[in-house]
PDB file of C-alpha atoms in Angstrom:
ATOM      1  CA  UNK A   4      12.360  19.047 -18.867  1.00 68.00           C
ATOM      2  CA  UNK A   5       9.676  21.020 -20.646  1.00 77.00           C
ATOM      3  CA  UNK A   6       6.093  20.551 -19.552  1.00 88.00           C
ATOM      4  CA  UNK A   7       3.069  22.455 -20.782  1.00 92.00           C
ATOM      5  CA  UNK A   8      -0.047  23.362 -18.841  1.00 94.00           C
ATOM      6  CA  UNK A   9      -2.924  21.935 -20.823  1.00 95.00           C
ATOM      7  CA  UNK A  10      -6.414  20.594 -20.205  1.00 97.00           C
ATOM      8  CA  UNK A  11      -7.459  16.982 -19.921  1.00 98.00           C
ATOM      9  CA  UNK A  12     -10.965  16.587 -21.330  1.00 98.00           C
ATOM     10  CA  UNK A  13     -12.823  13.443 -20.245  1.00 97.00           C
ATOM     11  CA  UNK A  14     -16.079  12.444 -21.920  1.00 97.00           C
ATOM     12  CA  UNK A  15     -18.252   9.532 -20.774  1.00 95.00           C
ATOM     13  CA  UNK A  16     -20.887   8.406 -23.270  1.00 95.00           C
ATOM     14  CA  UNK A  17     -22.703   5.397 -24.639  1.00 94.00           C
ATOM     15  CA  UNK A  18     -20.322   3.209 -26.621  1.00 95.00           C
ATOM     16  CA  UNK A  19     -22.326   3.681 -29.831  1.00 94.00           C
ATOM     17  CA  UNK A  20     -21.334   7.353 -29.795  1.00 96.00           C
ATOM     18  CA  UNK A  21     -17.569   6.710 -29.790  1.00 96.00           C
ATOM     19  CA  UNK A  22     -17.006   7.039 -33.546  1.00 96.00           C
ATOM     20  CA  UNK A  23     -19.144  10.124 -33.803  1.00 97.00           C
ATOM     21  CA  UNK A  24     -17.438  11.909 -30.886  1.00 97.00           C
ATOM     22  CA  UNK A  25     -13.982  10.988 -32.193  1.00 96.00           C
ATOM     23  CA  UNK A  26     -14.979  12.359 -35.615  1.00 96.00           C
ATOM     24  CA  UNK A  27     -16.074  15.596 -33.957  1.00 97.00           C
ATOM     25  CA  UNK A  28     -12.777  15.757 -32.024  1.00 97.00           C
ATOM     26  CA  UNK A  29     -10.835  15.345 -35.282  1.00 95.00           C
ATOM     27  CA  UNK A  30     -12.944  18.021 -36.981  1.00 96.00           C
ATOM     28  CA  UNK A  31     -12.128  20.374 -34.082  1.00 95.00           C
ATOM     29  CA  UNK A  32      -8.416  19.774 -34.610  1.00 93.00           C
ATOM     30  CA  UNK A  33      -7.767  17.272 -31.822  1.00 94.00           C
ATOM     31  CA  UNK A  34      -5.129  14.817 -32.989  1.00 85.00           C
ATOM     32  CA  UNK A  35      -4.996  12.269 -30.194  1.00 92.00           C
ATOM     33  CA  UNK A  36      -7.371  10.543 -27.849  1.00 95.00           C
ATOM     34  CA  UNK A  37      -7.582   7.497 -25.586  1.00 96.00           C
ATOM     35  CA  UNK A  38     -10.660   5.328 -25.111  1.00 96.00           C
ATOM     36  CA  UNK A  39     -11.432   2.877 -22.313  1.00 96.00           C
ATOM     37  CA  UNK A  40     -14.541   0.726 -21.992  1.00 95.00           C
ATOM     38  CA  UNK A  41     -16.722   1.512 -19.023  1.00 95.00           C
ATOM     39  CA  UNK A  42     -20.069   0.955 -17.454  1.00 93.00           C
ATOM     40  CA  UNK A  43     -22.030   2.891 -14.885  1.00 90.00           C
ATOM     41  CA  UNK A  44     -25.104   4.928 -14.242  1.00 84.00           C
ATOM     42  CA  UNK A  45     -25.939   8.595 -14.637  1.00 77.00           C
ATOM     43  CA  UNK A  46     -28.327  11.048 -13.104  1.00 61.00           C
ATOM     44  CA  UNK A  47     -31.048   9.921 -15.533  1.00 52.00           C
ATOM     45  CA  UNK A  48     -30.871   6.464 -13.995  1.00 48.00           C
ATOM     46  CA  UNK A  49     -28.992   3.583 -15.587  1.00 49.00           C
ATOM     47  CA  UNK A  50     -27.434   4.861 -18.794  1.00 49.00           C
ATOM     48  CA  UNK A  51     -28.952   3.466 -21.958  1.00 45.00           C
ATOM     49  CA  UNK A  52     -25.476   2.271 -22.859  1.00 43.00           C
ATOM     50  CA  UNK A  53     -25.238   0.084 -19.806  1.00 43.00           C
ATOM     51  CA  UNK A  54     -27.637  -2.361 -21.399  1.00 45.00           C
ATOM     52  CA  UNK A  55     -25.868  -3.716 -24.465  1.00 53.00           C
ATOM     53  CA  UNK A  56     -22.734  -2.012 -25.608  1.00 67.00           C
ATOM     54  CA  UNK A  57     -21.745  -0.262 -22.402  1.00 92.00           C
ATOM     55  CA  UNK A  58     -20.106   3.129 -22.129  1.00 95.00           C
ATOM     56  CA  UNK A  59     -16.862   4.612 -23.292  1.00 96.00           C
ATOM     57  CA  UNK A  60     -14.566   6.986 -21.477  1.00 97.00           C
ATOM     58  CA  UNK A  61     -12.804   9.185 -24.022  1.00 97.00           C
ATOM     59  CA  UNK A  62      -9.840  11.272 -22.912  1.00 97.00           C
ATOM     60  CA  UNK A  63      -7.846  13.866 -24.746  1.00 97.00           C
ATOM     61  CA  UNK A  64      -5.266  16.473 -23.786  1.00 95.00           C
ATOM     62  CA  UNK A  65      -5.649  19.824 -25.464  1.00 94.00           C
ATOM     63  CA  UNK A  66      -5.196  23.576 -25.237  1.00 95.00           C
ATOM     64  CA  UNK A  67      -7.563  25.314 -22.777  1.00 95.00           C
ATOM     65  CA  UNK A  68      -9.335  27.305 -25.497  1.00 95.00           C
ATOM     66  CA  UNK A  69      -9.977  24.185 -27.546  1.00 96.00           C
ATOM     67  CA  UNK A  70     -11.217  22.317 -24.469  1.00 96.00           C
ATOM     68  CA  UNK A  71     -13.823  25.030 -23.862  1.00 93.00           C
ATOM     69  CA  UNK A  72     -14.739  25.064 -27.521  1.00 94.00           C
ATOM     70  CA  UNK A  73     -15.270  21.318 -27.604  1.00 96.00           C
ATOM     71  CA  UNK A  74     -17.399  21.418 -24.457  1.00 94.00           C
ATOM     72  CA  UNK A  75     -19.702  23.715 -26.451  1.00 91.00           C
ATOM     73  CA  UNK A  76     -19.818  21.186 -29.270  1.00 93.00           C
ATOM     74  CA  UNK A  77     -20.799  18.478 -26.788  1.00 94.00           C
ATOM     75  CA  UNK A  78     -23.402  20.702 -25.155  1.00 91.00           C
ATOM     76  CA  UNK A  79     -25.003  21.452 -28.502  1.00 91.00           C
ATOM     77  CA  UNK A  80     -24.849  18.136 -30.290  1.00 93.00           C
ATOM     78  CA  UNK A  81     -25.031  15.505 -27.557  1.00 93.00           C
ATOM     79  CA  UNK A  82     -26.401  16.763 -24.278  1.00 90.00           C
ATOM     80  CA  UNK A  83     -29.999  17.297 -25.464  1.00 87.00           C
ATOM     81  CA  UNK A  84     -30.223  13.732 -26.761  1.00 89.00           C
ATOM     82  CA  UNK A  85     -27.749  11.530 -24.950  1.00 91.00           C
ATOM     83  CA  UNK A  86     -26.531  10.739 -21.428  1.00 88.00           C
ATOM     84  CA  UNK A  87     -23.120  12.277 -22.102  1.00 92.00           C
ATOM     85  CA  UNK A  88     -21.076  13.851 -19.326  1.00 92.00           C
ATOM     86  CA  UNK A  89     -17.820  15.747 -19.709  1.00 95.00           C
ATOM     87  CA  UNK A  90     -15.301  17.463 -17.503  1.00 96.00           C
ATOM     88  CA  UNK A  91     -11.930  19.156 -17.814  1.00 97.00           C
ATOM     89  CA  UNK A  92      -8.982  19.320 -15.441  1.00 98.00           C
ATOM     90  CA  UNK A  93      -5.567  20.953 -15.385  1.00 98.00           C
ATOM     91  CA  UNK A  94      -2.652  18.764 -16.426  1.00 97.00           C
ATOM     92  CA  UNK A  95       1.074  19.220 -16.977  1.00 95.00           C
ATOM     93  CA  UNK A  96       2.097  17.420 -20.116  1.00 93.00           C
ATOM     94  CA  UNK A  97       5.441  16.296 -21.311  1.00 83.00           C
ATOM     95  CA  UNK A  98       6.035  16.855 -25.002  1.00 67.00           C
ATOM     96  CA  UNK A  99       3.200  19.376 -24.935  1.00 50.00           C
ATOM     97  CA  UNK A 100       3.910  20.757 -28.351  1.00 50.00           C
ATOM     98  CA  UNK A 101       2.259  17.803 -30.033  1.00 60.00           C
ATOM     99  CA  UNK A 102      -1.174  18.513 -28.628  1.00 63.00           C
ATOM    100  CA  UNK A 103      -3.942  20.437 -30.377  1.00 61.00           C
TER     101      UNK A 103
ATOM    102  CA  UNK B   2      -9.446  13.140   7.895  1.00 68.00           C
ATOM    103  CA  UNK B   3      -5.906  13.424   6.630  1.00 77.00           C
ATOM    104  CA  UNK B   4      -5.369  13.962   2.946  1.00 88.00           C
ATOM    105  CA  UNK B   5      -2.073  14.610   1.193  1.00 92.00           C
ATOM    106  CA  UNK B   6      -1.468  16.721  -1.880  1.00 94.00           C
ATOM    107  CA  UNK B   7       0.242  14.439  -4.344  1.00 95.00           C
ATOM    108  CA  UNK B   8       0.530  14.019  -8.102  1.00 97.00           C
ATOM    109  CA  UNK B   9      -1.400  11.624 -10.293  1.00 98.00           C
ATOM    110  CA  UNK B  10       0.810  10.495 -13.165  1.00 98.00           C
ATOM    111  CA  UNK B  11      -1.013   9.025 -16.162  1.00 97.00           C
ATOM    112  CA  UNK B  12       0.908   7.268 -18.916  1.00 97.00           C
ATOM    113  CA  UNK B  13      -0.671   6.019 -22.159  1.00 95.00           C
ATOM    114  CA  UNK B  14       1.446   3.585 -24.143  1.00 95.00           C
ATOM    115  CA  UNK B  15       1.324   0.519 -26.343  1.00 94.00           C
ATOM    116  CA  UNK B  16       0.281  -2.517 -24.320  1.00 95.00           C
ATOM    117  CA  UNK B  17       3.572  -4.289 -25.045  1.00 94.00           C
ATOM    118  CA  UNK B  18       5.344  -1.637 -22.979  1.00 96.00           C
ATOM    119  CA  UNK B  19       3.323  -2.247 -19.802  1.00 96.00           C
ATOM    120  CA  UNK B  20       5.770  -4.594 -18.090  1.00 96.00           C
ATOM    121  CA  UNK B  21       8.746  -2.449 -18.937  1.00 97.00           C
ATOM    122  CA  UNK B  22       7.158   0.772 -17.690  1.00 97.00           C
ATOM    123  CA  UNK B  23       5.960  -0.918 -14.488  1.00 96.00           C
ATOM    124  CA  UNK B  24       9.496  -2.233 -13.933  1.00 96.00           C
ATOM    125  CA  UNK B  25      10.843   1.295 -14.371  1.00 97.00           C
ATOM    126  CA  UNK B  26       8.225   2.620 -11.914  1.00 97.00           C
ATOM    127  CA  UNK B  27       9.287   0.020  -9.349  1.00 95.00           C
ATOM    128  CA  UNK B  28      12.955   0.872  -9.875  1.00 96.00           C
ATOM    129  CA  UNK B  29      12.104   4.539  -9.245  1.00 95.00           C
ATOM    130  CA  UNK B  30      10.492   3.615  -5.941  1.00 93.00           C
ATOM    131  CA  UNK B  31       6.821   3.683  -6.975  1.00 94.00           C
ATOM    132  CA  UNK B  32       4.979   1.015  -5.036  1.00 85.00           C
ATOM    133  CA  UNK B  33       1.514   1.066  -6.552  1.00 92.00           C
ATOM    134  CA  UNK B  34      -0.082   1.516  -9.952  1.00 95.00           C
ATOM    135  CA  UNK B  35      -3.339   0.849 -11.778  1.00 96.00           C
ATOM    136  CA  UNK B  36      -3.629  -0.289 -15.391  1.00 96.00           C
ATOM    137  CA  UNK B  37      -6.647  -0.126 -17.686  1.00 96.00           C
ATOM    138  CA  UNK B  38      -6.822  -1.355 -21.270  1.00 95.00           C
ATOM    139  CA  UNK B  39      -7.360   1.332 -23.855  1.00 95.00           C
ATOM    140  CA  UNK B  40      -7.299   2.121 -27.515  1.00 93.00           C
ATOM    141  CA  UNK B  41      -6.989   5.362 -29.415  1.00 90.00           C
ATOM    142  CA  UNK B  42      -4.857   7.406 -31.711  1.00 85.00           C
ATOM    143  CA  UNK B  43      -2.024   9.844 -31.177  1.00 78.00           C
ATOM    144  CA  UNK B  44      -0.528  12.757 -33.015  1.00 61.00           C
ATOM    145  CA  UNK B  45       1.617  10.371 -35.076  1.00 52.00           C
ATOM    146  CA  UNK B  46      -1.574   8.872 -36.490  1.00 49.00           C
ATOM    147  CA  UNK B  47      -3.085   5.648 -35.244  1.00 49.00           C
ATOM    148  CA  UNK B  48      -0.878   4.318 -32.448  1.00 50.00           C
ATOM    149  CA  UNK B  49       1.025   1.184 -33.314  1.00 45.00           C
ATOM    150  CA  UNK B  50      -0.663  -0.429 -30.360  1.00 42.00           C
ATOM    151  CA  UNK B  51      -4.108   0.088 -31.801  1.00 43.00           C
ATOM    152  CA  UNK B  52      -3.452  -2.688 -34.268  1.00 45.00           C
ATOM    153  CA  UNK B  53      -3.011  -5.839 -32.207  1.00 53.00           C
ATOM    154  CA  UNK B  54      -2.593  -5.536 -28.493  1.00 67.00           C
ATOM    155  CA  UNK B  55      -4.035  -2.079 -27.952  1.00 92.00           C
ATOM    156  CA  UNK B  56      -2.858   0.508 -25.479  1.00 95.00           C
ATOM    157  CA  UNK B  57      -2.585   0.660 -21.744  1.00 96.00           C
ATOM    158  CA  UNK B  58      -3.355   3.551 -19.451  1.00 97.00           C
ATOM    159  CA  UNK B  59      -1.092   3.332 -16.402  1.00 97.00           C
ATOM    160  CA  UNK B  60      -1.848   5.512 -13.385  1.00 97.00           C
ATOM    161  CA  UNK B  61       0.087   6.066 -10.224  1.00 97.00           C
ATOM    162  CA  UNK B  62      -0.085   8.519  -7.343  1.00 95.00           C
ATOM    163  CA  UNK B  63       3.232   9.826  -6.113  1.00 94.00           C
ATOM    164  CA  UNK B  64       5.169  12.682  -4.564  1.00 95.00           C
ATOM    165  CA  UNK B  65       5.597  15.722  -6.865  1.00 95.00           C
ATOM    166  CA  UNK B  66       9.386  15.382  -7.010  1.00 95.00           C
ATOM    167  CA  UNK B  67       9.141  11.725  -7.990  1.00 96.00           C
ATOM    168  CA  UNK B  68       6.506  12.528 -10.610  1.00 96.00           C
ATOM    169  CA  UNK B  69       8.872  15.009 -12.261  1.00 93.00           C
ATOM    170  CA  UNK B  70      11.731  12.558 -12.003  1.00 94.00           C
ATOM    171  CA  UNK B  71       9.753   9.802 -13.665  1.00 96.00           C
ATOM    172  CA  UNK B  72       8.636  12.104 -16.468  1.00 94.00           C
ATOM    173  CA  UNK B  73      12.350  12.491 -17.201  1.00 91.00           C
ATOM    174  CA  UNK B  74      12.750   8.718 -17.314  1.00 93.00           C
ATOM    175  CA  UNK B  75       9.872   8.493 -19.791  1.00 94.00           C
ATOM    176  CA  UNK B  76      11.272  11.327 -21.892  1.00 91.00           C
ATOM    177  CA  UNK B  77      14.644   9.643 -22.111  1.00 91.00           C
ATOM    178  CA  UNK B  78      13.771   5.979 -22.526  1.00 93.00           C
ATOM    179  CA  UNK B  79      10.435   5.971 -24.325  1.00 93.00           C
ATOM    180  CA  UNK B  80       9.601   9.176 -26.138  1.00 89.00           C
ATOM    181  CA  UNK B  81      12.276   8.889 -28.834  1.00 87.00           C
ATOM    182  CA  UNK B  82      11.062   5.418 -29.825  1.00 88.00           C
ATOM    183  CA  UNK B  83       7.452   4.957 -28.823  1.00 91.00           C
ATOM    184  CA  UNK B  84       4.110   6.753 -29.015  1.00 88.00           C
ATOM    185  CA  UNK B  85       3.995   7.279 -25.258  1.00 92.00           C
ATOM    186  CA  UNK B  86       2.203  10.251 -23.728  1.00 92.00           C
ATOM    187  CA  UNK B  87       2.192  11.243 -20.082  1.00 95.00           C
ATOM    188  CA  UNK B  88       0.667  13.912 -17.910  1.00 96.00           C
ATOM    189  CA  UNK B  89       0.457  14.815 -14.230  1.00 97.00           C
ATOM    190  CA  UNK B  90      -2.306  16.453 -12.223  1.00 98.00           C
ATOM    191  CA  UNK B  91      -2.835  17.545  -8.627  1.00 98.00           C
ATOM    192  CA  UNK B  92      -4.735  15.143  -6.418  1.00 97.00           C
ATOM    193  CA  UNK B  93      -5.718  14.947  -2.760  1.00 95.00           C
ATOM    194  CA  UNK B  94      -5.165  11.468  -1.496  1.00 93.00           C
ATOM    195  CA  UNK B  95      -6.495   9.697   1.511  1.00 83.00           C
ATOM    196  CA  UNK B  96      -3.948   7.559   3.317  1.00 68.00           C
ATOM    197  CA  UNK B  97      -1.249   9.540   1.564  1.00 51.00           C
ATOM    198  CA  UNK B  98       1.573   8.120   3.623  1.00 50.00           C
ATOM    199  CA  UNK B  99       1.568   4.904   1.657  1.00 60.00           C
ATOM    200  CA  UNK B 100       2.559   6.527  -1.599  1.00 63.00           C
ATOM    201  CA  UNK B 101       6.087   6.838  -2.927  1.00 61.00           C
TER     202      UNK B 101
ATOM    203  CA  UNK C  20     -21.406  28.029 -21.477  1.00 69.00           C
ATOM    204  CA  UNK C  21     -21.924  27.230 -17.815  1.00 77.00           C
ATOM    205  CA  UNK C  22     -19.378  25.051 -16.077  1.00 88.00           C
ATOM    206  CA  UNK C  23     -19.240  24.195 -12.411  1.00 92.00           C
ATOM    207  CA  UNK C  24     -16.168  23.592 -10.287  1.00 94.00           C
ATOM    208  CA  UNK C  25     -16.654  20.172  -8.750  1.00 95.00           C
ATOM    209  CA  UNK C  26     -14.526  17.281  -7.522  1.00 97.00           C
ATOM    210  CA  UNK C  27     -13.689  14.108  -9.386  1.00 98.00           C
ATOM    211  CA  UNK C  28     -13.423  11.243  -6.913  1.00 98.00           C
ATOM    212  CA  UNK C  29     -11.532   8.183  -8.141  1.00 97.00           C
ATOM    213  CA  UNK C  30     -11.598   4.945  -6.176  1.00 97.00           C
ATOM    214  CA  UNK C  31      -9.511   1.872  -7.048  1.00 95.00           C
ATOM    215  CA  UNK C  32     -10.586  -1.332  -5.339  1.00 95.00           C
ATOM    216  CA  UNK C  33     -10.935  -5.076  -5.782  1.00 94.00           C
ATOM    217  CA  UNK C  34     -13.675  -5.861  -8.300  1.00 95.00           C
ATOM    218  CA  UNK C  35     -15.695  -7.761  -5.698  1.00 94.00           C
ATOM    219  CA  UNK C  36     -16.220  -4.475  -3.857  1.00 96.00           C
ATOM    220  CA  UNK C  37     -17.826  -2.661  -6.791  1.00 96.00           C
ATOM    221  CA  UNK C  38     -21.472  -3.280  -5.852  1.00 96.00           C
ATOM    222  CA  UNK C  39     -20.890  -2.405  -2.236  1.00 97.00           C
ATOM    223  CA  UNK C  40     -19.067   0.852  -2.989  1.00 97.00           C
ATOM    224  CA  UNK C  41     -21.701   1.855  -5.550  1.00 96.00           C
ATOM    225  CA  UNK C  42     -24.402   1.158  -2.961  1.00 96.00           C
ATOM    226  CA  UNK C  43     -22.555   3.371  -0.481  1.00 97.00           C
ATOM    227  CA  UNK C  44     -22.252   6.109  -3.133  1.00 97.00           C
ATOM    228  CA  UNK C  45     -26.013   5.951  -3.770  1.00 95.00           C
ATOM    229  CA  UNK C  46     -26.707   6.072  -0.036  1.00 96.00           C
ATOM    230  CA  UNK C  47     -24.529   9.203   0.198  1.00 95.00           C
ATOM    231  CA  UNK C  48     -26.603  10.850  -2.530  1.00 94.00           C
ATOM    232  CA  UNK C  49     -24.264  10.338  -5.497  1.00 94.00           C
ATOM    233  CA  UNK C  50     -26.384   9.800  -8.599  1.00 85.00           C
ATOM    234  CA  UNK C  51     -23.837   8.904 -11.243  1.00 92.00           C
ATOM    235  CA  UNK C  52     -20.628   6.945 -11.543  1.00 95.00           C
ATOM    236  CA  UNK C  53     -18.404   5.328 -14.145  1.00 96.00           C
ATOM    237  CA  UNK C  54     -16.552   2.032 -13.718  1.00 96.00           C
ATOM    238  CA  UNK C  55     -13.628   0.682 -15.717  1.00 96.00           C
ATOM    239  CA  UNK C  56     -11.913  -2.663 -15.211  1.00 95.00           C
ATOM    240  CA  UNK C  57      -8.319  -2.454 -14.084  1.00 95.00           C
ATOM    241  CA  UNK C  58      -5.419  -4.403 -12.693  1.00 93.00           C
ATOM    242  CA  UNK C  59      -2.343  -3.361 -10.816  1.00 90.00           C
ATOM    243  CA  UNK C  60      -0.498  -3.524  -7.559  1.00 84.00           C
ATOM    244  CA  UNK C  61      -0.602  -1.498  -4.375  1.00 78.00           C
ATOM    245  CA  UNK C  62       1.724  -0.692  -1.555  1.00 61.00           C
ATOM    246  CA  UNK C  63       0.718  -3.901   0.225  1.00 52.00           C
ATOM    247  CA  UNK C  64       2.137  -5.846  -2.714  1.00 49.00           C
ATOM    248  CA  UNK C  65       0.005  -7.281  -5.487  1.00 49.00           C
ATOM    249  CA  UNK C  66      -3.614  -6.427  -4.728  1.00 50.00           C
ATOM    250  CA  UNK C  67      -5.750  -9.368  -3.754  1.00 45.00           C
ATOM    251  CA  UNK C  68      -8.022  -8.436  -6.619  1.00 43.00           C
ATOM    252  CA  UNK C  69      -5.274  -8.936  -9.142  1.00 43.00           C
ATOM    253  CA  UNK C  70      -5.604 -12.649  -8.745  1.00 45.00           C
ATOM    254  CA  UNK C  71      -9.057 -13.543 -10.041  1.00 52.00           C
ATOM    255  CA  UNK C  72     -11.551 -10.797 -10.610  1.00 66.00           C
ATOM    256  CA  UNK C  73      -9.148  -7.896 -10.954  1.00 92.00           C
ATOM    257  CA  UNK C  74      -9.694  -4.337  -9.806  1.00 95.00           C
ATOM    258  CA  UNK C  75     -12.200  -1.668 -10.621  1.00 96.00           C
ATOM    259  CA  UNK C  76     -11.661   2.038 -11.041  1.00 97.00           C
ATOM    260  CA  UNK C  77     -14.788   3.886  -9.982  1.00 97.00           C
ATOM    261  CA  UNK C  78     -15.146   7.562 -10.840  1.00 97.00           C
ATOM    262  CA  UNK C  79     -17.756  10.064  -9.855  1.00 97.00           C
ATOM    263  CA  UNK C  80     -18.106  13.832 -10.055  1.00 95.00           C
ATOM    264  CA  UNK C  81     -19.583  15.492  -7.015  1.00 95.00           C
ATOM    265  CA  UNK C  82     -19.725  18.578  -4.811  1.00 95.00           C
ATOM    266  CA  UNK C  83     -16.532  19.193  -2.771  1.00 95.00           C
ATOM    267  CA  UNK C  84     -18.284  18.695   0.574  1.00 95.00           C
ATOM    268  CA  UNK C  85     -19.739  15.385  -0.539  1.00 96.00           C
ATOM    269  CA  UNK C  86     -16.357  14.261  -1.889  1.00 96.00           C
ATOM    270  CA  UNK C  87     -14.784  14.842   1.529  1.00 93.00           C
ATOM    271  CA  UNK C  88     -17.691  13.140   3.239  1.00 94.00           C
ATOM    272  CA  UNK C  89     -17.395  10.074   1.050  1.00 96.00           C
ATOM    273  CA  UNK C  90     -13.642   9.849   1.621  1.00 94.00           C
ATOM    274  CA  UNK C  91     -14.520   9.493   5.307  1.00 91.00           C
ATOM    275  CA  UNK C  92     -16.923   6.667   4.472  1.00 93.00           C
ATOM    276  CA  UNK C  93     -14.155   4.907   2.549  1.00 94.00           C
ATOM    277  CA  UNK C  94     -11.650   5.465   5.335  1.00 91.00           C
ATOM    278  CA  UNK C  95     -13.987   3.967   7.893  1.00 91.00           C
ATOM    279  CA  UNK C  96     -15.557   1.063   6.045  1.00 93.00           C
ATOM    280  CA  UNK C  97     -12.918  -0.065   3.575  1.00 93.00           C
ATOM    281  CA  UNK C  98      -9.397   1.064   4.394  1.00 89.00           C
ATOM    282  CA  UNK C  99      -8.937  -1.100   7.489  1.00 87.00           C
ATOM    283  CA  UNK C 100      -9.857  -4.256   5.577  1.00 89.00           C
ATOM    284  CA  UNK C 101      -9.227  -3.777   1.872  1.00 90.00           C
ATOM    285  CA  UNK C 102      -6.558  -2.470  -0.506  1.00 88.00           C
ATOM    286  CA  UNK C 103      -8.696   0.487  -1.541  1.00 92.00           C
ATOM    287  CA  UNK C 104      -7.141   3.760  -2.636  1.00 92.00           C
ATOM    288  CA  UNK C 105      -8.965   6.993  -3.399  1.00 95.00           C
ATOM    289  CA  UNK C 106      -8.134  10.483  -4.539  1.00 96.00           C
ATOM    290  CA  UNK C 107      -9.945  13.664  -5.530  1.00 97.00           C
ATOM    291  CA  UNK C 108      -9.083  16.325  -8.082  1.00 98.00           C
ATOM    292  CA  UNK C 109     -10.584  19.605  -9.262  1.00 98.00           C
ATOM    293  CA  UNK C 110     -12.693  19.434 -12.401  1.00 97.00           C
ATOM    294  CA  UNK C 111     -14.819  21.852 -14.403  1.00 95.00           C
ATOM    295  CA  UNK C 112     -18.009  20.168 -15.410  1.00 93.00           C
ATOM    296  CA  UNK C 113     -20.524  21.007 -18.043  1.00 83.00           C
ATOM    297  CA  UNK C 114     -24.125  20.557 -16.951  1.00 67.00           C
ATOM    298  CA  UNK C 115     -22.925  20.688 -13.379  1.00 50.00           C
ATOM    299  CA  UNK C 116     -26.367  21.040 -11.895  1.00 50.00           C
ATOM    300  CA  UNK C 117     -27.036  17.346 -12.358  1.00 60.00           C
ATOM    301  CA  UNK C 118     -24.324  16.242  -9.997  1.00 63.00           C
ATOM    302  CA  UNK C 119     -24.786  15.408  -6.349  1.00 60.00           C
TER     303      UNK C 119
END
C-alpha cells in the first residue's frame, strides 16, 4: 500500500467566508476540501460568526510547501480582518498522488 | 496519567456509504467511531455526495497496525468506485486501552 | 511566517456535556474552541448521546503543558461517568501567540 506524507490544513472561520476561502484554495491549486459546520469562541471573545451563520471548519490535504504557502495567504488576507484560525498537522494519505 | 500513542484514521466519503464503512470498521475490530456531516469537493470535481445527501467525515482511533490494515480495506473496496479519501495521523489518547 | 508548535486537543462527548466541558476549558485558561455536531458509537456500545441530542466534537489548540493538564481534568471529572474520549496531536499554528 502506498501512502504519502502530506499536510492536513484546518481552517476555522465565520461561515460567510467559506466561499471566499474555497476560491482562494482553488486559486492556489488545491483541488479538494471538506467543510463541516461548527460553532465556538475564539481569543477575541465569541466569534462574530457564532451569532447568525456560525462557523465553518475547512480541511484540506496538501503538499507541505503548499500548506505553508496557503498559511501566508490566510495571514495576509484574513487574519487582519477576521477571526480566522488555521493549523497544519502531519498526515499519511492513501492515494496521495491526487492531492495538490 | 497514562496516554497511548495510537492512530487517528479520518475517512471522508459520500453520506450513503456511512453504514457500509461503519460495518467494515466493526468487522475489522474497530469498536468506536465518530461521524460528522460534511460537504466539499474532491480531485474528481464536486463529489457526488455534494448533490443530495452530502458527505460524512468518519473518525476512529486505533492501533497503528489496524489503521494500516483498514486503509487496505478502503483501497480495495471503495477507492476504485467512490470518491473516498482517507488519512491517518499520530495521536496521544487517554484511556488508550479501550481502543481496537 | 511565524508558526508555533502546539497541541490540538479533540474531545468527543455527549452533546449535553458541551457547556460543562467548555466551562472547564475556560476555567483552565483555554480561550478558544470549536464545536461540531457528531454521532457515533464508542467501546461501551452506542453512546448514550446517540439517542437524542447526539455527540459533540470539541477542538481546541493549546500549549502542550495545558493539553496534558486538561486531559487530567477530563480523566477525573468525566471518564468515570461518561462516554468521553479525548486525544491530542501535534499541530503547527499560525498566530500561535493567541493560544492558551
